[in-house]
Every structure is written in C-alpha cells, then in structure tokens.
Amino acid sequence: VGKLWTQTRKRAIHKEDVQKLKEFDLSTLIKYPTPYLEFARDIFLFSYFSAGINFKDIATLRYNDMEEDRIFYRRHKTGKAMTCRLHPQAKEIIAKYTRSEVIQEDYIFPILDRQIHRTEQQIHNRVHKVLVHINRELKEWSKQLGLAMNLTTYVARHTFATVLKRSGVSVALISDRFKTVANVC
C-alpha cells in the first residue's frame, strides 16, 4: 500500500488572486449572475479570512458560536475544538447575511435552517447540495479571473495556509493555525 501512495498536489492561489476575487465588480459580467455567484465568493473569502475554515464548519456556524471578535466551533471532521479571530472582512461577510430578529441558535449563513434541517442526514444532504452549487459558481469565478486552477472551497482553505507559508510563517505554526495565526492574513 505504501508504494501506491502518492502525495496530492496542494491547490492554492496567490494572495493577489484573492484580492482580485474580492474586488471583482459583478456588474461587469456579460452573463447575468446566478444567485449563488456572490454567495460563493463570500463563502470562499470567509473561509480564507477565517483561517481556512472548512465548508461544513461554515455551514453549521451559529450566532452563539461568536463571542466579540472570535468564533468558536467543533471541527466536524476531527471533533477538535477550534477558535479563530474574526478578520474585519469576515465580520463584513457575516453582517451581510445577518437577518433581523435572529436568535443565538440560528445558523449564520443561509445554508441551513434550524426549523427545517434537524437530523444529521438532513444537515448532511443540504450541506452537500449547497457545496455542489458553490463549487460550480467558484469554477465560474476561476474563468472570470483567468485562473489556471478552478476555485473550490478546498482551495480557499489551502490558500490561507499557503499565503502564510509564503509570508515566512513556520509550518508548525500554520499547522496549529487556529490559535493566533488567523489575524496574519
């Protein structure tokens, strides 16, 4: 088995490409943008500005997971308790999707609805469905920006770590990125 194992190519874009994505004017698109296009950009940027948080962890973030300038959550894949300082750009994205009259148990992003998605299977199905739509729209962003690689939520995650590495941050610190590194980007 060891002989068959090959390391996957890390997928990340440059910090300048993230800036292009952030600043791209939707009104310049020839094709009418889909409802998911801006949302996909916001999710990509939120992941990047929140220390590479995974899509399922974004989808399940609730208002009670925020405290002042930090988010606290349990990583779905590993069960590990995580925390991340909220970058000003991440706060802007949260504010954009905050509805009036929310309660602390409500999900932050319009992916899940606590009244509808109650079971683990319902949550899993909805997260998967939205992830497919978002990654499809991120592929469109790749074309708009002229990138050689397709954007995905996975790319956002790895871009955060790669930007830190290219900035001279040690790999050991990046591996433990959720403690203090999130404010570097």
PDB file of C-alpha atoms in Angstrom:
ATOM      1  CA  VAL A   1       0.000   0.000   0.000  1.00  0.00           C
ATOM      2  CA  GLY A   2       2.859   2.380   0.830  1.00  0.00           C
ATOM      3  CA  LYS A   3       4.253   2.060  -2.713  1.00  0.00           C
ATOM      4  CA  LEU A   4       0.911   3.071  -4.210  1.00  0.00           C
ATOM      5  CA  TRP A   5       0.516   6.174  -2.048  1.00  0.00           C
ATOM      6  CA  THR A   6       1.246   9.443  -3.803  1.00  0.00           C
ATOM      7  CA  GLN A   7       1.061  12.893  -2.338  1.00  0.00           C
ATOM      8  CA  THR A   8      -1.722  15.042  -3.779  1.00  0.00           C
ATOM      9  CA  ARG A   9      -0.808  18.360  -5.323  1.00  0.00           C
ATOM     10  CA  LYS A  10      -1.688  21.180  -2.971  1.00  0.00           C
ATOM     11  CA  ARG A  11      -4.150  23.574  -4.521  1.00  0.00           C
ATOM     12  CA  ALA A  12      -3.843  27.220  -3.619  1.00  0.00           C
ATOM     13  CA  ILE A  13      -3.920  30.587  -5.337  1.00  0.00           C
ATOM     14  CA  HIS A  14      -1.831  33.675  -4.657  1.00  0.00           C
ATOM     15  CA  LYS A  15      -2.822  36.446  -2.285  1.00  0.00           C
ATOM     16  CA  GLU A  16      -3.140  38.770  -5.286  1.00  0.00           C
ATOM     17  CA  ASP A  17      -5.739  36.440  -6.816  1.00  0.00           C
ATOM     18  CA  VAL A  18      -7.739  36.560  -3.584  1.00  0.00           C
ATOM     19  CA  GLN A  19      -7.633  40.345  -3.829  1.00  0.00           C
ATOM     20  CA  LYS A  20      -8.885  40.197  -7.446  1.00  0.00           C
ATOM     21  CA  LEU A  21     -11.756  37.958  -6.365  1.00  0.00           C
ATOM     22  CA  LYS A  22     -12.627  40.323  -3.543  1.00  0.00           C
ATOM     23  CA  GLU A  23     -12.597  43.415  -5.744  1.00  0.00           C
ATOM     24  CA  PHE A  24     -14.256  41.978  -8.873  1.00  0.00           C
ATOM     25  CA  ASP A  25     -17.264  44.056  -9.936  1.00  0.00           C
ATOM     26  CA  LEU A  26     -20.261  41.804 -10.590  1.00  0.00           C
ATOM     27  CA  SER A  27     -21.895  44.452 -12.777  1.00  0.00           C
ATOM     28  CA  THR A  28     -19.186  43.904 -15.420  1.00  0.00           C
ATOM     29  CA  LEU A  29     -20.360  40.357 -16.116  1.00  0.00           C
ATOM     30  CA  ILE A  30     -21.932  39.868 -19.525  1.00  0.00           C
ATOM     31  CA  LYS A  31     -23.955  36.892 -18.368  1.00  0.00           C
ATOM     32  CA  TYR A  32     -26.496  37.674 -15.655  1.00  0.00           C
ATOM     33  CA  PRO A  33     -25.011  36.390 -12.379  1.00  0.00           C
ATOM     34  CA  THR A  34     -26.719  33.484 -10.673  1.00  0.00           C
ATOM     35  CA  PRO A  35     -27.978  33.918  -7.101  1.00  0.00           C
ATOM     36  CA  TYR A  36     -25.129  31.737  -5.888  1.00  0.00           C
ATOM     37  CA  LEU A  37     -22.321  33.661  -7.617  1.00  0.00           C
ATOM     38  CA  GLU A  38     -21.894  36.383  -4.987  1.00  0.00           C
ATOM     39  CA  PHE A  39     -22.640  33.932  -2.178  1.00  0.00           C
ATOM     40  CA  ALA A  40     -19.926  31.575  -3.482  1.00  0.00           C
ATOM     41  CA  ARG A  41     -17.411  34.422  -3.475  1.00  0.00           C
ATOM     42  CA  ASP A  42     -18.433  35.358   0.078  1.00  0.00           C
ATOM     43  CA  ILE A  43     -18.050  31.773   1.317  1.00  0.00           C
ATOM     44  CA  PHE A  44     -14.618  31.460  -0.334  1.00  0.00           C
ATOM     45  CA  LEU A  45     -13.469  34.729   1.210  1.00  0.00           C
ATOM     46  CA  PHE A  46     -14.969  33.903   4.612  1.00  0.00           C
ATOM     47  CA  SER A  47     -13.042  30.622   4.646  1.00  0.00           C
ATOM     48  CA  TYR A  48      -9.837  32.369   3.649  1.00  0.00           C
ATOM     49  CA  PHE A  49     -10.242  35.206   6.175  1.00  0.00           C
ATOM     50  CA  SER A  50     -11.222  32.732   8.914  1.00  0.00           C
ATOM     51  CA  ALA A  51      -8.041  30.672   8.910  1.00  0.00           C
ATOM     52  CA  GLY A  52      -9.206  28.241   6.230  1.00  0.00           C
ATOM     53  CA  ILE A  53     -12.359  27.039   7.980  1.00  0.00           C
ATOM     54  CA  ASN A  54     -13.925  24.028   6.248  1.00  0.00           C
ATOM     55  CA  PHE A  55     -17.248  24.427   4.370  1.00  0.00           C
ATOM     56  CA  LYS A  56     -19.270  22.131   6.658  1.00  0.00           C
ATOM     57  CA  ASP A  57     -17.978  24.037   9.670  1.00  0.00           C
ATOM     58  CA  ILE A  58     -19.023  27.305   7.993  1.00  0.00           C
ATOM     59  CA  ALA A  59     -22.469  25.892   7.212  1.00  0.00           C
ATOM     60  CA  THR A  60     -23.054  24.866  10.818  1.00  0.00           C
ATOM     61  CA  LEU A  61     -21.784  28.058  12.469  1.00  0.00           C
ATOM     62  CA  ARG A  62     -24.419  29.607  14.712  1.00  0.00           C
ATOM     63  CA  TYR A  63     -24.615  33.039  16.282  1.00  0.00           C
ATOM     64  CA  ASN A  64     -23.882  31.501  19.679  1.00  0.00           C
ATOM     65  CA  ASP A  65     -20.509  30.359  18.259  1.00  0.00           C
ATOM     66  CA  MET A  66     -19.397  34.005  18.108  1.00  0.00           C
ATOM     67  CA  GLU A  67     -18.058  35.991  21.009  1.00  0.00           C
ATOM     68  CA  GLU A  68     -16.858  39.522  20.307  1.00  0.00           C
ATOM     69  CA  ASP A  69     -14.063  39.111  17.740  1.00  0.00           C
ATOM     70  CA  ARG A  70     -13.808  35.309  17.744  1.00  0.00           C
ATOM     71  CA  ILE A  71     -15.636  32.243  16.533  1.00  0.00           C
ATOM     72  CA  PHE A  72     -15.611  29.001  18.493  1.00  0.00           C
ATOM     73  CA  TYR A  73     -16.679  25.694  16.987  1.00  0.00           C
ATOM     74  CA  ARG A  74     -16.001  21.987  16.993  1.00  0.00           C
ATOM     75  CA  ARG A  75     -14.409  20.703  13.785  1.00  0.00           C
ATOM     76  CA  HIS A  76     -16.825  18.208  12.218  1.00  0.00           C
ATOM     77  CA  LYS A  77     -14.127  16.038  10.706  1.00  0.00           C
ATOM     78  CA  THR A  78     -11.990  15.629  13.826  1.00  0.00           C
ATOM     79  CA  GLY A  79     -14.210  16.742  16.727  1.00  0.00           C
ATOM     80  CA  LYS A  80     -11.415  19.103  17.813  1.00  0.00           C
ATOM     81  CA  ALA A  81     -12.455  22.363  19.498  1.00  0.00           C
ATOM     82  CA  MET A  82     -11.343  25.292  17.324  1.00  0.00           C
ATOM     83  CA  THR A  83     -11.225  29.052  17.645  1.00  0.00           C
ATOM     84  CA  CYS A  84     -10.368  31.803  15.232  1.00  0.00           C
ATOM     85  CA  ARG A  85     -10.131  35.573  15.459  1.00  0.00           C
ATOM     86  CA  LEU A  86     -12.651  37.193  13.109  1.00  0.00           C
ATOM     87  CA  HIS A  87     -10.884  39.241  10.474  1.00  0.00           C
ATOM     88  CA  PRO A  88     -12.692  42.531   9.637  1.00  0.00           C
ATOM     89  CA  GLN A  89     -13.532  41.145   6.167  1.00  0.00           C
ATOM     90  CA  ALA A  90     -15.079  38.037   7.753  1.00  0.00           C
ATOM     91  CA  LYS A  91     -17.170  40.272  10.017  1.00  0.00           C
ATOM     92  CA  GLU A  92     -18.416  42.200   6.982  1.00  0.00           C
ATOM     93  CA  ILE A  93     -19.483  38.964   5.311  1.00  0.00           C
ATOM     94  CA  ILE A  94     -21.328  37.834   8.458  1.00  0.00           C
ATOM     95  CA  ALA A  95     -23.063  41.224   8.683  1.00  0.00           C
ATOM     96  CA  LYS A  96     -24.180  40.885   5.058  1.00  0.00           C
ATOM     97  CA  TYR A  97     -26.070  37.667   5.847  1.00  0.00           C
ATOM     98  CA  THR A  98     -27.382  38.593   9.285  1.00  0.00           C
ATOM     99  CA  ARG A  99     -31.154  38.780   9.238  1.00  0.00           C
ATOM    100  CA  SER A 100     -33.293  40.807  11.592  1.00  0.00           C
ATOM    101  CA  GLU A 101     -34.684  39.044  14.629  1.00  0.00           C
ATOM    102  CA  VAL A 102     -32.191  36.187  14.754  1.00  0.00           C
ATOM    103  CA  ILE A 103     -31.721  34.133  17.882  1.00  0.00           C
ATOM    104  CA  GLN A 104     -28.442  32.670  19.117  1.00  0.00           C
ATOM    105  CA  GLU A 105     -29.299  29.149  17.885  1.00  0.00           C
ATOM    106  CA  ASP A 106     -29.812  30.310  14.278  1.00  0.00           C
ATOM    107  CA  TYR A 107     -27.221  29.456  11.662  1.00  0.00           C
ATOM    108  CA  ILE A 108     -25.160  32.435  10.495  1.00  0.00           C
ATOM    109  CA  PHE A 109     -25.170  31.660   6.780  1.00  0.00           C
ATOM    110  CA  PRO A 110     -28.271  30.882   4.671  1.00  0.00           C
ATOM    111  CA  ILE A 111     -27.269  27.288   4.105  1.00  0.00           C
ATOM    112  CA  LEU A 112     -29.127  25.548   6.908  1.00  0.00           C
ATOM    113  CA  ASP A 113     -32.376  26.428   8.651  1.00  0.00           C
ATOM    114  CA  ARG A 114     -32.736  25.120  12.207  1.00  0.00           C
ATOM    115  CA  GLN A 115     -36.506  24.702  11.662  1.00  0.00           C
ATOM    116  CA  ILE A 116     -36.025  22.510   8.577  1.00  0.00           C
ATOM    117  CA  HIS A 117     -32.657  20.774   8.900  1.00  0.00           C
ATOM    118  CA  ARG A 118     -32.960  18.917  12.192  1.00  0.00           C
ATOM    119  CA  THR A 119     -31.433  15.483  11.676  1.00  0.00           C
ATOM    120  CA  GLU A 120     -27.817  14.696  10.819  1.00  0.00           C
ATOM    121  CA  GLN A 121     -28.979  13.250   7.483  1.00  0.00           C
ATOM    122  CA  GLN A 122     -30.940  16.395   6.591  1.00  0.00           C
ATOM    123  CA  ILE A 123     -27.949  18.555   7.519  1.00  0.00           C
ATOM    124  CA  HIS A 124     -25.560  16.341   5.536  1.00  0.00           C
ATOM    125  CA  ASN A 125     -27.795  16.341   2.442  1.00  0.00           C
ATOM    126  CA  ARG A 126     -28.316  20.114   2.497  1.00  0.00           C
ATOM    127  CA  VAL A 127     -24.623  20.892   3.080  1.00  0.00           C
ATOM    128  CA  HIS A 128     -23.648  18.619   0.189  1.00  0.00           C
ATOM    129  CA  LYS A 129     -26.249  20.153  -2.146  1.00  0.00           C
ATOM    130  CA  VAL A 130     -25.153  23.730  -1.386  1.00  0.00           C
ATOM    131  CA  LEU A 131     -21.456  22.804  -1.619  1.00  0.00           C
ATOM    132  CA  VAL A 132     -22.004  21.485  -5.167  1.00  0.00           C
ATOM    133  CA  HIS A 133     -23.689  24.771  -6.162  1.00  0.00           C
ATOM    134  CA  ILE A 134     -20.983  26.891  -4.534  1.00  0.00           C
ATOM    135  CA  ASN A 135     -18.123  24.974  -6.132  1.00  0.00           C
ATOM    136  CA  ARG A 136     -19.867  25.256  -9.525  1.00  0.00           C
ATOM    137  CA  GLU A 137     -20.027  29.033  -9.101  1.00  0.00           C
ATOM    138  CA  LEU A 138     -16.430  29.176  -7.877  1.00  0.00           C
ATOM    139  CA  LYS A 139     -15.461  27.465 -11.123  1.00  0.00           C
ATOM    140  CA  GLU A 140     -17.150  30.387 -12.918  1.00  0.00           C
ATOM    141  CA  TRP A 141     -15.111  32.798 -10.768  1.00  0.00           C
ATOM    142  CA  SER A 142     -11.964  30.966 -11.909  1.00  0.00           C
ATOM    143  CA  LYS A 143     -12.879  31.750 -15.513  1.00  0.00           C
ATOM    144  CA  GLN A 144     -13.741  35.378 -14.747  1.00  0.00           C
ATOM    145  CA  LEU A 145     -10.386  35.888 -13.033  1.00  0.00           C
ATOM    146  CA  GLY A 146      -8.433  33.982 -15.686  1.00  0.00           C
ATOM    147  CA  LEU A 147      -7.028  31.495 -13.185  1.00  0.00           C
ATOM    148  CA  ALA A 148      -5.332  28.305 -14.352  1.00  0.00           C
ATOM    149  CA  MET A 149      -6.868  26.351 -11.481  1.00  0.00           C
ATOM    150  CA  ASN A 150     -10.537  26.033 -10.578  1.00  0.00           C
ATOM    151  CA  LEU A 151     -11.527  27.651  -7.308  1.00  0.00           C
ATOM    152  CA  THR A 152     -13.278  25.475  -4.719  1.00  0.00           C
ATOM    153  CA  THR A 153     -13.895  25.779  -1.006  1.00  0.00           C
ATOM    154  CA  TYR A 154     -10.935  23.406  -0.590  1.00  0.00           C
ATOM    155  CA  VAL A 155      -8.725  25.875  -2.472  1.00  0.00           C
ATOM    156  CA  ALA A 156      -9.764  28.658  -0.057  1.00  0.00           C
ATOM    157  CA  ARG A 157      -8.681  26.502   2.855  1.00  0.00           C
ATOM    158  CA  HIS A 158      -5.284  25.749   1.374  1.00  0.00           C
ATOM    159  CA  THR A 159      -4.756  29.273   0.077  1.00  0.00           C
ATOM    160  CA  PHE A 160      -4.864  30.551   3.651  1.00  0.00           C
ATOM    161  CA  ALA A 161      -2.092  28.165   4.713  1.00  0.00           C
ATOM    162  CA  THR A 162      -0.043  28.729   1.554  1.00  0.00           C
ATOM    163  CA  VAL A 163      -0.175  32.519   1.880  1.00  0.00           C
ATOM    164  CA  LEU A 164       1.112  32.185   5.431  1.00  0.00           C
ATOM    165  CA  LYS A 165       3.883  29.839   4.333  1.00  0.00           C
ATOM    166  CA  ARG A 166       4.907  32.192   1.513  1.00  0.00           C
ATOM    167  CA  SER A 167       4.977  35.019   4.085  1.00  0.00           C
ATOM    168  CA  GLY A 168       7.580  33.140   6.118  1.00  0.00           C
ATOM    169  CA  VAL A 169       5.362  31.712   8.868  1.00  0.00           C
ATOM    170  CA  SER A 170       6.675  28.358  10.103  1.00  0.00           C
ATOM    171  CA  VAL A 171       4.870  25.208   9.031  1.00  0.00           C
ATOM    172  CA  ALA A 172       4.498  24.194  12.690  1.00  0.00           C
ATOM    173  CA  LEU A 173       2.648  27.417  13.428  1.00  0.00           C
ATOM    174  CA  ILE A 174       0.477  27.051  10.325  1.00  0.00           C
ATOM    175  CA  SER A 175      -0.453  23.532  11.410  1.00  0.00           C
ATOM    176  CA  ASP A 176      -1.746  24.995  14.637  1.00  0.00           C
ATOM    177  CA  ARG A 177      -3.247  27.920  12.712  1.00  0.00           C
ATOM    178  CA  PHE A 178      -6.416  28.442  14.697  1.00  0.00           C
ATOM    179  CA  LYS A 179      -4.724  29.722  17.822  1.00  0.00           C
ATOM    180  CA  THR A 180      -3.152  33.027  16.822  1.00  0.00           C
ATOM    181  CA  VAL A 181      -2.344  32.962  13.137  1.00  0.00           C
ATOM    182  CA  ALA A 182      -5.774  33.976  11.792  1.00  0.00           C
ATOM    183  CA  ASN A 183      -5.023  37.672  12.128  1.00  0.00           C
ATOM    184  CA  VAL A 184      -1.905  37.451   9.916  1.00  0.00           C
ATOM    185  CA  CYS A 185      -3.799  37.395   6.591  1.00  0.00           C
TER     186      CYS A 185
END
